[in-house]
Coordinates of C-alpha atoms and ligand atoms in Angstrom, one line a residue:
M22 CA 0.0 0.1 0.0
E23 CA 1.2 3.5 -0.9
T24 CA 1.6 5.9 2.0
E25 CA -1.0 8.2 0.6
E26 CA -3.5 5.4 0.3
I27 CA -2.7 4.4 4.0
L28 CA -3.2 8.1 5.1
A29 CA -6.5 8.3 3.1
E30 CA -7.9 5.0 4.7
L31 CA -6.7 6.0 8.1
D32 CA -8.5 9.4 7.7
N33 CA -11.6 7.5 6.7
V34 CA -11.3 5.1 9.6
E35 CA -10.9 8.0 12.0
T36 CA -13.8 9.7 10.7
Q37 CA -15.8 6.5 11.1
I38 CA -14.7 6.1 14.6
Q39 CA -15.8 9.5 15.3
D40 CA -19.2 8.9 13.9
V41 CA -19.5 5.7 15.9
Q42 CA -18.5 7.4 19.0
G43 CA -21.2 10.1 18.4
Q44 CA -23.8 7.6 17.9
I45 CA -22.7 5.7 21.0
Q46 CA -23.0 9.0 22.8
V47 CA -26.7 9.4 21.8
L48 CA -27.4 5.8 22.9
L49 CA -25.7 6.5 26.2
D50 CA -27.8 9.6 26.8
Q51 CA -30.9 7.6 26.0
Q52 CA -29.7 4.8 28.4
E53 CA -29.3 7.5 31.1
K54 CA -32.8 8.7 30.6
L55 CA -34.1 5.2 30.8
Y56 CA -32.1 4.4 34.0
E57 CA -33.5 7.6 35.4
R58 CA -37.0 6.4 34.7
Q59 CA -36.3 2.9 35.9
S60 CA -35.3 4.2 39.2
E61 CA -38.3 6.5 39.3
L62 CA -40.6 3.6 38.6
K63 CA -38.9 1.4 41.1
A64 CA -39.5 4.1 43.7
I65 CA -43.1 4.4 42.8
L66 CA -43.5 0.7 42.9
E67 CA -41.9 0.6 46.4
A68 CA -44.0 3.3 47.7
C69 CA -47.2 1.5 46.3
R70 CA -46.2 -1.7 47.9
A71 CA -45.4 0.1 51.2
F72 CA -48.5 2.1 51.3
G73 CA -50.7 -0.6 49.8
S74 CA -49.5 -3.5 51.9
P75 CA -51.7 -4.8 54.7
K76 CA -48.4 -5.7 56.6
A77 CA -47.2 -2.2 56.8
T78 CA -45.9 -1.9 60.3
D79 CA -46.2 1.8 60.7
D80 CA -48.9 2.6 63.3
A81 CA -50.5 5.0 60.7
P82 CA -53.0 3.3 58.3
P83 CA -51.9 2.9 54.8
T84 CA -52.6 5.8 52.5
A85 CA -54.6 4.2 49.9
L86 CA -57.2 2.9 52.3
E87 CA -57.6 6.2 54.2
D88 CA -60.7 8.4 53.7
W89 CA -59.9 11.9 54.3
S90 CA -63.2 13.2 53.2
G91 CA -65.3 11.6 56.1
T92 CA -66.5 13.1 59.3
F93 CA -63.9 14.5 61.9
D94 CA -64.2 16.2 65.3
W95 CA -63.2 19.5 64.0
D96 CA -65.7 19.7 61.0
S97 CA -68.0 22.3 62.4
K98 CA -65.2 24.6 63.6
A99 CA -63.4 24.2 60.4
D100 CA -66.6 25.2 58.5
H101 CA -67.1 28.1 60.6
Y102 CA -63.6 29.5 60.3
K103 CA -63.7 28.8 56.6
F104 CA -66.7 30.9 56.0
H105 CA -66.5 33.6 58.6
V106 CA -62.7 34.2 58.7
F107 CA -61.7 33.4 55.0
G108 CA -65.1 34.1 53.4
I109 CA -64.8 30.9 51.5
S110 CA -68.1 29.0 50.9
K111 CA -66.9 26.0 49.3
Y112 CA -63.6 24.0 49.4
R113 CA -61.8 23.5 46.1
A114 CA -60.6 20.0 45.1
N115 CA -58.5 18.3 47.7
Q116 CA -58.4 21.2 50.2
H117 CA -60.8 19.5 52.7
E118 CA -59.0 16.3 52.5
I119 CA -55.7 17.9 53.0
I120 CA -56.9 19.9 56.0
N121 CA -58.2 16.7 57.6
A122 CA -55.0 14.7 57.0
V123 CA -53.0 17.6 58.7
M124 CA -55.4 17.9 61.6
S125 CA -55.2 14.1 62.1
G126 CA -51.3 14.7 62.8
R127 CA -50.0 13.3 59.5
D128 CA -47.2 14.6 57.4
V129 CA -48.6 15.7 54.0
L130 CA -47.3 16.4 50.7
V131 CA -49.5 18.6 48.4
I132 CA -48.9 19.0 44.7
M133 CA -51.5 21.6 43.5
A134 CA -51.5 23.8 40.5
A135 CA -50.8 27.7 40.9
G136 CA -53.6 29.3 42.3
G137 CA -55.3 26.1 43.4
G138 CA -55.5 27.3 47.0
K139 CA -52.7 25.7 48.9
S140 CA -52.4 28.5 51.4
L141 CA -55.8 27.6 53.0
C142 CA -54.5 24.0 53.5
Y143 CA -52.1 25.3 56.3
Q144 CA -53.7 28.5 57.3
L145 CA -57.0 26.9 58.4
P146 CA -55.3 24.2 60.4
A147 CA -53.3 27.0 62.0
I148 CA -56.1 28.7 63.5
L149 CA -58.0 25.5 64.3
C150 CA -55.0 24.2 66.3
D151 CA -53.8 25.7 69.7
G152 CA -50.3 27.3 69.5
I153 CA -48.3 28.6 66.7
S154 CA -47.8 27.2 63.2
L155 CA -44.5 27.8 61.4
V156 CA -44.4 28.4 57.6
V157 CA -41.2 28.4 55.7
S158 CA -41.4 30.4 52.6
P159 CA -38.5 31.3 50.2
L160 CA -39.1 35.0 49.4
I161 CA -39.6 38.0 51.5
S162 CA -42.0 39.5 48.9
L163 CA -44.1 36.5 49.0
I164 CA -44.1 36.4 52.9
Q165 CA -45.2 39.9 53.1
D166 CA -48.1 39.4 50.6
Q167 CA -49.3 36.5 52.9
V168 CA -48.9 38.4 56.1
M169 CA -50.7 41.4 54.7
G170 CA -53.6 39.2 53.6
L171 CA -53.9 37.3 56.9
K172 CA -53.7 40.6 58.9
A173 CA -56.5 42.0 56.8
L174 CA -58.5 39.0 58.0
D175 CA -57.7 39.7 61.6
I176 CA -55.4 36.8 61.9
P177 CA -52.3 37.3 64.0
A178 CA -49.7 36.6 61.6
S179 CA -46.0 37.8 61.9
M180 CA -42.8 37.3 59.9
L181 CA -39.2 37.0 60.9
T182 CA -36.9 37.8 57.9
S183 CA -33.7 39.7 57.4
T184 CA -36.0 42.9 57.3
T185 CA -37.5 42.4 60.6
G186 CA -36.8 45.1 63.1
K187 CA -35.5 44.5 66.7
E188 CA -38.8 45.3 68.4
E189 CA -40.8 43.1 66.2
E190 CA -38.1 40.3 66.7
K191 CA -38.4 40.6 70.5
F192 CA -42.2 40.4 70.3
I193 CA -42.1 37.2 68.1
Y194 CA -39.5 35.6 70.4
K195 CA -41.8 36.2 73.3
A196 CA -44.9 34.9 71.5
L197 CA -42.7 31.7 70.7
E198 CA -41.9 31.2 74.3
K199 CA -45.5 31.9 75.7
G200 CA -47.2 30.1 72.7
E201 CA -49.6 33.1 72.3
G202 CA -49.7 36.4 70.5
V203 CA -48.9 35.0 67.0
K204 CA -50.8 32.2 65.2
I205 CA -48.9 31.9 62.1
L206 CA -45.2 32.7 61.8
Y207 CA -43.6 33.1 58.4
V208 CA -39.8 32.8 58.2
T209 CA -37.3 32.4 55.2
P210 CA -35.4 29.2 55.2
E211 CA -32.2 31.1 56.2
K212 CA -33.6 31.4 59.7
I213 CA -33.7 27.7 60.1
S214 CA -30.3 27.1 58.5
K215 CA -28.4 30.1 59.9
S216 CA -30.1 31.5 63.1
K217 CA -29.1 29.5 66.2
R218 CA -31.0 31.9 68.2
F219 CA -34.3 31.3 66.4
M220 CA -33.8 27.6 66.5
S221 CA -33.4 27.7 70.2
K222 CA -36.5 29.9 70.5
L223 CA -38.4 27.4 68.4
E224 CA -37.1 24.5 70.4
K225 CA -38.6 26.3 73.6
C226 CA -41.8 26.8 71.7
H227 CA -41.9 23.1 71.1
H228 CA -40.9 22.1 74.5
G229 CA -43.8 24.1 75.8
G230 CA -46.2 22.2 73.6
H231 CA -46.9 25.3 71.4
L232 CA -45.6 24.3 68.1
S233 CA -48.7 23.0 66.3
L234 CA -47.7 22.5 62.6
I235 CA -44.8 23.2 60.3
A236 CA -45.6 24.2 56.5
I237 CA -43.0 24.2 53.7
D238 CA -44.4 26.5 51.0
E239 CA -42.9 26.1 47.5
A240 CA -41.3 22.9 48.7
H241 CA -39.8 22.2 45.2
C242 CA -37.1 24.5 46.3
C243 CA -35.6 21.5 48.2
S244 CA -34.6 19.6 45.2
Q245 CA -31.9 20.0 43.0
W246 CA -33.9 18.5 40.2
G247 CA -36.5 21.2 40.7
H248 CA -36.7 24.4 38.6
D249 CA -35.8 26.6 41.6
F250 CA -33.4 24.9 43.9
R251 CA -32.4 27.0 46.9
P252 CA -29.5 25.9 49.0
D253 CA -31.0 26.9 52.2
Y254 CA -34.0 24.7 51.7
K255 CA -31.7 21.6 51.8
N256 CA -31.2 22.2 55.5
L257 CA -34.9 22.1 56.3
G258 CA -34.7 18.3 57.0
I259 CA -33.6 19.3 60.5
L260 CA -37.1 20.4 61.3
K261 CA -38.5 16.8 61.2
I262 CA -35.4 15.5 63.2
Q263 CA -35.9 18.0 65.8
F264 CA -39.7 18.1 66.0
P265 CA -40.7 14.5 64.8
K266 CA -44.2 14.6 66.2
V267 CA -45.2 17.9 64.8
P268 CA -47.1 17.4 61.4
M269 CA -45.2 18.8 58.4
L270 CA -47.1 20.0 55.3
A271 CA -44.9 20.5 52.1
L272 CA -46.6 22.3 49.2
T273 CA -45.7 23.0 45.8
A274 CA -47.4 23.7 42.4
T275 CA -44.8 21.8 40.4
A276 CA -43.1 18.7 41.0
T277 CA -42.1 16.0 38.7
Q278 CA -42.1 12.4 40.3
K279 CA -38.4 12.7 40.6
V280 CA -38.7 15.9 42.7
Q281 CA -41.5 14.5 44.7
Y282 CA -39.3 11.6 45.8
D283 CA -36.3 13.9 46.4
L284 CA -38.1 16.3 48.7
M285 CA -39.8 13.5 50.7
E286 CA -36.5 12.2 51.4
M287 CA -34.8 15.6 52.1
L288 CA -37.6 16.7 54.6
H289 CA -37.8 13.2 56.1
I290 CA -41.3 12.6 55.5
P291 CA -41.3 9.2 53.8
K292 CA -44.8 8.1 55.0
C293 CA -46.5 11.3 54.2
V294 CA -50.0 11.4 52.8
K295 CA -49.7 12.5 49.2
F296 CA -52.3 14.7 47.4
V297 CA -51.6 15.2 43.8
S298 CA -54.1 17.5 41.9
T299 CA -54.0 17.9 38.1
V300 CA -51.6 20.4 36.5
N301 CA -54.3 21.5 34.2
R302 CA -55.4 25.0 34.1
P303 CA -58.4 24.8 32.0
N304 CA -59.1 28.6 32.1
L305 CA -55.6 29.4 30.5
F306 CA -55.3 29.9 26.8
Y307 CA -51.6 29.0 25.6
M308 CA -50.0 30.4 22.6
V309 CA -46.6 31.0 21.1
R310 CA -45.9 33.7 18.4
E311 CA -42.8 34.1 16.3
K312 CA -40.7 36.9 17.8
A313 CA -39.6 39.5 15.3
S314 CA -35.7 40.0 15.2
V315 CA -36.2 43.8 15.6
A316 CA -36.6 44.8 19.4
K317 CA -39.2 47.7 18.6
V318 CA -41.3 45.5 16.6
V319 CA -41.7 43.0 19.4
I320 CA -42.7 45.7 21.7
D321 CA -45.2 47.1 19.2
E322 CA -46.7 43.6 19.0
I323 CA -46.9 43.3 22.9
A324 CA -48.5 46.9 23.1
E325 CA -51.0 46.1 20.4
F326 CA -51.9 42.8 22.1
I327 CA -52.4 44.6 25.5
E328 CA -54.3 47.6 23.9
E329 CA -56.5 45.5 21.7
C330 CA -57.4 42.6 24.3
Y331 CA -57.1 44.4 27.4
P332 CA -58.1 48.1 27.2
N333 CA -59.6 48.4 30.5
N334 CA -56.5 48.2 32.7
E335 CA -56.8 44.5 33.2
S336 CA -53.6 43.3 35.0
G337 CA -50.8 41.5 33.3
I338 CA -47.2 40.5 33.6
V339 CA -44.6 40.6 31.0
Y340 CA -41.4 38.3 31.7
C341 CA -38.1 39.2 30.4
F342 CA -34.6 37.6 30.3
S343 CA -32.4 40.2 32.0
R344 CA -32.8 43.1 34.2
K345 CA -31.6 45.6 31.6
E346 CA -34.4 44.2 29.2
C347 CA -37.0 44.7 31.9
E348 CA -36.1 48.3 32.2
Q349 CA -36.2 48.9 28.4
V350 CA -39.5 47.0 27.7
A351 CA -41.3 48.8 30.6
A352 CA -40.0 52.2 29.3
E353 CA -41.1 51.5 25.7
L354 CA -44.5 50.1 26.8
R355 CA -45.0 53.4 28.7
E356 CA -44.0 55.3 25.6
R357 CA -46.8 53.5 23.8
G358 CA -49.4 54.7 26.5
I359 CA -49.3 51.5 28.6
S360 CA -49.0 51.8 32.4
A361 CA -46.0 49.6 33.0
D362 CA -43.1 49.4 35.5
Y363 CA -40.3 47.0 35.9
Y364 CA -39.3 44.7 38.8
H365 CA -36.0 42.7 39.3
A366 CA -33.6 41.6 41.8
D367 CA -31.1 44.6 41.5
M368 CA -33.7 47.1 42.9
D369 CA -33.9 47.8 46.6
V370 CA -36.6 46.0 48.8
K371 CA -38.5 49.3 49.1
S372 CA -38.8 50.2 45.3
R373 CA -39.8 46.6 44.7
E374 CA -42.4 46.7 47.2
K375 CA -43.7 49.9 45.8
V376 CA -44.0 48.6 42.4
H377 CA -45.6 45.5 43.6
M378 CA -48.0 47.4 45.7
R379 CA -49.2 49.6 42.9
W380 CA -49.8 46.7 40.6
S381 CA -51.7 44.9 43.4
K382 CA -54.0 47.7 43.8
N383 CA -54.5 48.3 40.0
K384 CA -52.7 51.6 39.9
L385 CA -50.3 49.9 37.4
Q386 CA -51.5 47.8 34.7
V387 CA -48.4 45.7 33.8
I388 CA -45.4 44.7 35.7
V389 CA -42.3 43.7 33.7
G390 CA -40.3 41.4 35.6
T391 CA -37.4 38.9 35.6
V392 CA -37.9 35.4 37.1
A393 CA -37.4 37.4 40.5
F394 CA -41.0 38.5 40.2
G395 CA -43.8 36.2 41.2
M396 CA -43.3 33.0 43.1
G397 CA -46.7 32.7 44.8
I398 CA -47.8 36.4 44.1
N399 CA -51.3 36.3 45.1
K400 CA -53.2 38.5 42.6
P401 CA -56.2 36.6 41.5
D402 CA -57.2 38.8 38.4
V403 CA -54.0 38.6 36.3
R404 CA -55.5 38.3 32.8
F405 CA -52.3 37.7 30.8
V406 CA -48.8 36.7 31.1
I407 CA -46.5 37.5 28.2
H408 CA -43.1 36.1 27.9
H409 CA -40.8 38.4 25.9
S410 CA -38.2 35.6 26.1
L411 CA -38.6 31.9 26.5
S412 CA -38.2 30.5 30.2
K413 CA -35.4 28.1 31.0
S414 CA -37.6 25.0 31.5
M415 CA -41.1 23.6 31.2
E416 CA -41.5 23.8 34.8
T417 CA -40.5 27.5 35.2
Y418 CA -42.8 28.3 32.2
Y419 CA -45.7 26.4 33.8
Q420 CA -45.2 28.4 37.2
E421 CA -44.6 31.7 35.5
S422 CA -47.5 31.6 33.1
G423 CA -49.6 29.9 35.9
R424 CA -49.9 33.4 37.6
A425 CA -52.6 34.1 35.1
G426 CA -56.2 33.4 36.0
R427 CA -56.0 32.3 39.5
D428 CA -59.6 33.4 39.9
G429 CA -60.6 30.8 37.5
A430 CA -61.7 33.4 34.8
P431 CA -60.3 32.9 31.1
S432 CA -56.8 34.4 30.7
E433 CA -54.0 34.2 28.2
C434 CA -50.4 33.1 28.2
L435 CA -48.5 34.2 25.3
L436 CA -44.7 33.4 24.6
F437 CA -42.7 35.1 22.0
F438 CA -40.2 32.8 20.7
R439 CA -37.2 33.2 18.4
P440 CA -34.2 30.9 18.0
A441 CA -31.8 33.4 18.8
D442 CA -33.0 33.5 22.4
V443 CA -32.0 29.8 22.9
P444 CA -28.3 30.4 23.1
R445 CA -28.8 33.2 25.5
Q446 CA -30.6 30.8 27.9
S447 CA -28.4 27.8 27.1
S448 CA -25.2 29.5 27.9
M449 CA -26.7 30.3 31.5
V450 CA -28.1 26.8 32.1
F451 CA -25.7 24.3 30.7
Y452 CA -23.8 23.8 33.9
E453 CA -27.1 23.0 35.9
N454 CA -28.3 19.4 36.5
S455 CA -30.1 18.6 33.2
G456 CA -30.1 22.3 32.4
L457 CA -29.9 21.7 28.7
Q458 CA -32.3 18.9 28.5
N459 CA -34.9 21.1 30.4
L460 CA -34.3 24.1 28.1
Y461 CA -34.6 21.9 25.0
D462 CA -38.1 20.6 26.3
I463 CA -39.4 24.0 26.4
V464 CA -37.9 24.9 23.1
R465 CA -39.6 21.8 21.7
Y466 CA -42.8 23.2 23.1
C467 CA -42.1 26.5 21.1
Q468 CA -41.1 24.9 18.1
S469 CA -44.1 22.6 17.7
K470 CA -46.9 23.7 15.4
R471 CA -49.2 20.8 15.8
Q472 CA -48.8 19.3 19.3
C473 CA -51.6 20.6 21.9
R474 CA -49.5 22.9 24.2
R475 CA -51.4 21.5 27.2
S476 CA -50.5 17.8 26.4
A477 CA -46.9 19.0 26.5
F478 CA -47.5 19.9 30.1
F479 CA -49.4 16.6 30.9
R480 CA -46.5 14.7 29.5
H481 CA -43.9 16.6 31.3
F482 CA -45.5 16.0 34.7
S483 CA -46.4 12.4 33.9
E484 CA -50.2 13.0 34.1
S485 CA -52.8 11.3 31.7
L486 CA -54.1 13.6 28.9
Q487 CA -57.1 15.6 29.2
D488 CA -59.0 17.6 26.6
C489 CA -57.8 21.0 25.8
N490 CA -61.1 22.2 24.7
G491 CA -59.4 24.3 21.9
M492 CA -57.7 26.4 24.7
C493 CA -54.3 26.6 22.9
D494 CA -53.2 28.0 19.5
N495 CA -52.2 24.6 18.1
C496 CA -55.6 23.1 18.9
A497 CA -57.5 26.1 17.7
F498 CA -55.8 27.2 14.7
S499 CA -53.5 24.3 13.5
S500 CA -55.2 23.6 10.3
D501 CA -53.3 26.6 8.5
I502 CA -50.0 24.9 8.7
I503 CA -48.2 24.3 5.3
E504 CA -45.4 21.5 5.4
V505 CA -42.0 22.2 3.8
D506 CA -39.4 19.6 3.1
V507 CA -36.1 20.9 4.3
S508 CA -33.9 17.7 4.1
E509 CA -31.7 19.1 1.4
H510 CA -31.2 22.3 3.3
A511 CA -30.4 20.4 6.5
K512 CA -27.8 18.4 4.4
M513 CA -26.3 21.6 3.1
M514 CA -26.1 23.2 6.5
V515 CA -24.5 20.2 8.0
S516 CA -21.8 19.9 5.4
F517 CA -21.2 23.6 5.5
L518 CA -20.6 23.5 9.2
Q519 CA -18.5 20.5 8.8
D520 CA -16.2 22.3 6.4
M521 CA -16.1 25.4 8.8
Q522 CA -15.2 23.0 11.8
E523 CA -12.4 21.4 9.7
N524 CA -11.0 24.9 9.2
D525 CA -11.1 25.6 12.9
Q526 CA -14.0 28.1 12.4
R527 CA -16.3 28.4 15.4
L528 CA -19.6 29.8 14.5
T529 CA -22.5 31.0 16.7
L530 CA -26.2 30.4 15.5
L531 CA -26.5 33.8 14.1
Q532 CA -23.1 33.6 12.3
L533 CA -23.9 30.2 10.9
V534 CA -27.1 31.5 9.5
D535 CA -25.4 34.6 8.0
K536 CA -22.5 32.7 6.4
M537 CA -25.0 30.0 5.0
K538 CA -27.0 32.7 3.4
N539 CA -24.0 34.3 1.7
K540 CA -22.5 31.1 0.7
H541 CA -25.7 29.4 -0.6
K542 CA -27.8 32.2 -2.1
E543 CA -30.3 29.7 -3.4
I544 CA -31.0 28.7 0.2
G545 CA -31.7 32.5 1.2
A546 CA -34.2 32.6 -1.7
E547 CA -36.1 29.6 -0.6
L548 CA -36.1 30.0 3.2
K549 CA -36.3 33.2 5.3
R550 CA -33.6 34.0 7.8
E551 CA -36.0 33.1 10.7
E552 CA -36.8 29.7 9.1
L553 CA -33.0 29.0 8.8
E554 CA -32.6 29.8 12.5
Q555 CA -35.5 27.5 13.2
L556 CA -33.9 24.8 11.2
V557 CA -30.6 25.1 13.3
I558 CA -32.5 24.9 16.4
Q559 CA -34.5 21.8 15.1
L560 CA -31.3 20.1 14.2
I561 CA -29.9 20.6 17.6
L562 CA -33.0 19.2 19.2
E563 CA -32.4 16.1 17.0
S564 CA -28.7 15.7 18.0
V565 CA -27.7 16.4 14.4
L566 CA -26.1 19.6 15.6
K567 CA -25.1 20.4 19.2
E568 CA -24.2 23.6 21.2
E569 CA -20.8 24.0 22.8
F570 CA -19.7 26.6 25.3
Q571 CA -16.7 28.7 25.6
H572 CA -16.0 31.1 28.6
T573 CA -14.6 34.5 28.0
A574 CA -13.7 37.1 30.7
Y575 CA -17.1 38.7 30.3
A576 CA -19.6 36.0 29.2
T577 CA -20.2 32.5 28.1
N578 CA -20.5 32.0 24.2
A579 CA -22.6 29.4 22.7
Y580 CA -21.3 27.8 19.4
V581 CA -23.0 25.4 17.2
K582 CA -21.0 22.3 16.5
I583 CA -21.6 19.2 14.5
G584 CA -23.7 16.7 16.5
P585 CA -23.6 12.9 17.0
L586 CA -26.2 12.1 14.5
A587 CA -24.8 14.6 11.7
R588 CA -23.6 11.7 9.5
Q589 CA -27.2 10.3 9.3
V590 CA -28.4 13.6 7.7
L591 CA -25.5 13.8 5.2
Q592 CA -26.2 10.2 4.1
G593 CA -29.9 11.0 3.9
I594 CA -30.7 8.1 6.5
Ligands
ATP609 N1 -62.0 27.1 48.3 C1 -61.9 28.3 47.8 N2 -62.8 29.2 47.2 C2 -62.6 30.3 46.6 N3 -61.2 31.0 46.5 C3 -60.3 30.4 47.1 C4 -60.4 29.0 47.7 N4 -59.3 28.5 48.2 C5 -58.3 29.5 47.8 N5 -59.0 30.5 47.2 C6 -58.4 31.8 46.6 O1 -57.6 31.4 45.4 C7 -56.4 32.2 45.4 C8 -55.2 31.4 45.3 O2 -54.9 30.8 46.4 P1 -53.5 30.6 47.1 O3 -52.6 31.8 47.1 O4 -53.6 29.7 48.3 O5 -52.9 29.5 45.7 P2 -51.5 28.7 45.7 O6 -52.1 27.4 45.4 O7 -50.7 28.9 47.0 O8 -51.0 29.2 44.5 P3 -49.3 29.5 44.2 O9 -48.7 28.2 43.7 O10 -49.3 30.4 42.9 O11 -48.6 30.0 45.4 C9 -56.5 33.1 46.6 O12 -57.0 34.4 46.0 C10 -57.3 32.4 47.6 O13 -58.0 33.3 48.4
MG610 MG1 -48.9 29.8 47.4

């Protein structure tokens, strides 16, 4: 064999090895997902066996056989408070049962959609029981909201956070010692993990027999697999260890099965009674719109949507990717005559509170916020939630869009999607646990023109499908879709990127599309720039291309590279 021949074959073999390695990687990823699902299913099976088995040795009866809607000693007192204190005439789904389980002294895990009425599940038991109930909640703004609401109902509620003054703190510590003066005490998780003083007061409260209940709100923050993990939540396990006999109630709107098992373990409540309500929010209309590449056009469209659909100052939220973007969008909406202001984590507590208050009292129509705005915000009549940029996962989007229509009235959730927003998010989340996978799930949701938006949520949260009743754009208008075969374009794109890569050229998504358009003019004539961007994203979702990340001193850049299944596209498989 000639040297040249050998080199050529060697080159060929090396390329094939790379190709096989890529395919192995895809299979390994698949295997990992299957392992994950396998361990989830095993855990579920174990739980079913433990709870369903007549031999269960725990002195509490097995969950499956318990009837929490029966008659209990506290029924008439509970009915009285429900109506006369909270002004509620009828329980919503599961509320009654949850309250009964908590009052029976059991640990309880509640998964209930945003706005479903989780707060009542601990607030009512708190006033039914003697003593003080402790509520752990992640955000000061959320705590303020709740305490304000309870005080308006004449319920003695207090909060202990980093903003609490010395006098108030003294009052609370005294109340803890005596077991009176406060009925519901809200704290941030830092108090449990960092304040020895608080923990010793709580110990005293418990010792005196005054600690009646512990509620962990937004409990998904315990889990690293959840969409909003908070390190201080990890330490909340100590509560069950210190106070094993005090019933614990963990509540969240969003938890996949994996997150549920994780948080039961972290909080040490393996035998808890679990109430899982549907994730369906039948009154929300979900839609995705293509986002224009010119910033001003996007704002025009948002302003037009608000003015046309909500001309009577109906409340809404616009979510943005960054703090700067929030400020810009709010200013530009104001220029277009919409009463809007921004809310993000860089503002001091007072300014944030002011904006929130104006919005709550309908003095401001629109809050333009980052993710910092919203967890548990209790405004019932939010008519629309617009995403100026995509969220980082299905869970985050479900939670954020779920702030609309908590009063059950029809409301709209509109997401503006453009492929160029993907690398902005991916370069932030790629180092998180399953960060890219979670992001690509929401990107799939955005790219899909046929699949029911609602069914994407059911699938994500492992729930059986329910009817959408035409309450999403794809169910309502999908008949207008025209299909275009882009396999040749995909081939060209892959081979073009391969050439670039062989010449050590790195390209971002936008650069790739630009260069493609320049090089292959015919493509530019057939597909619009936006369509080419969508094609790149679709190829990334299908592992034909992939994203790779490079740190610079100022940012992390996302580049598009050849992915493990590229050869299949080139060979037309
Ligand atoms: N049974 C009921 N009947 C009528 N309104 C109710 C009932 N239960 C709760 N609500 C109201 O529903 C709204 C949402 O309740 P709540 O704040 O407890 O929701 P949540 O489940 O905690 O939501 P999130 O996950 O967003 O925190 C509140 O305005 C509350 O007063
Ligand atoms: Mg809540």
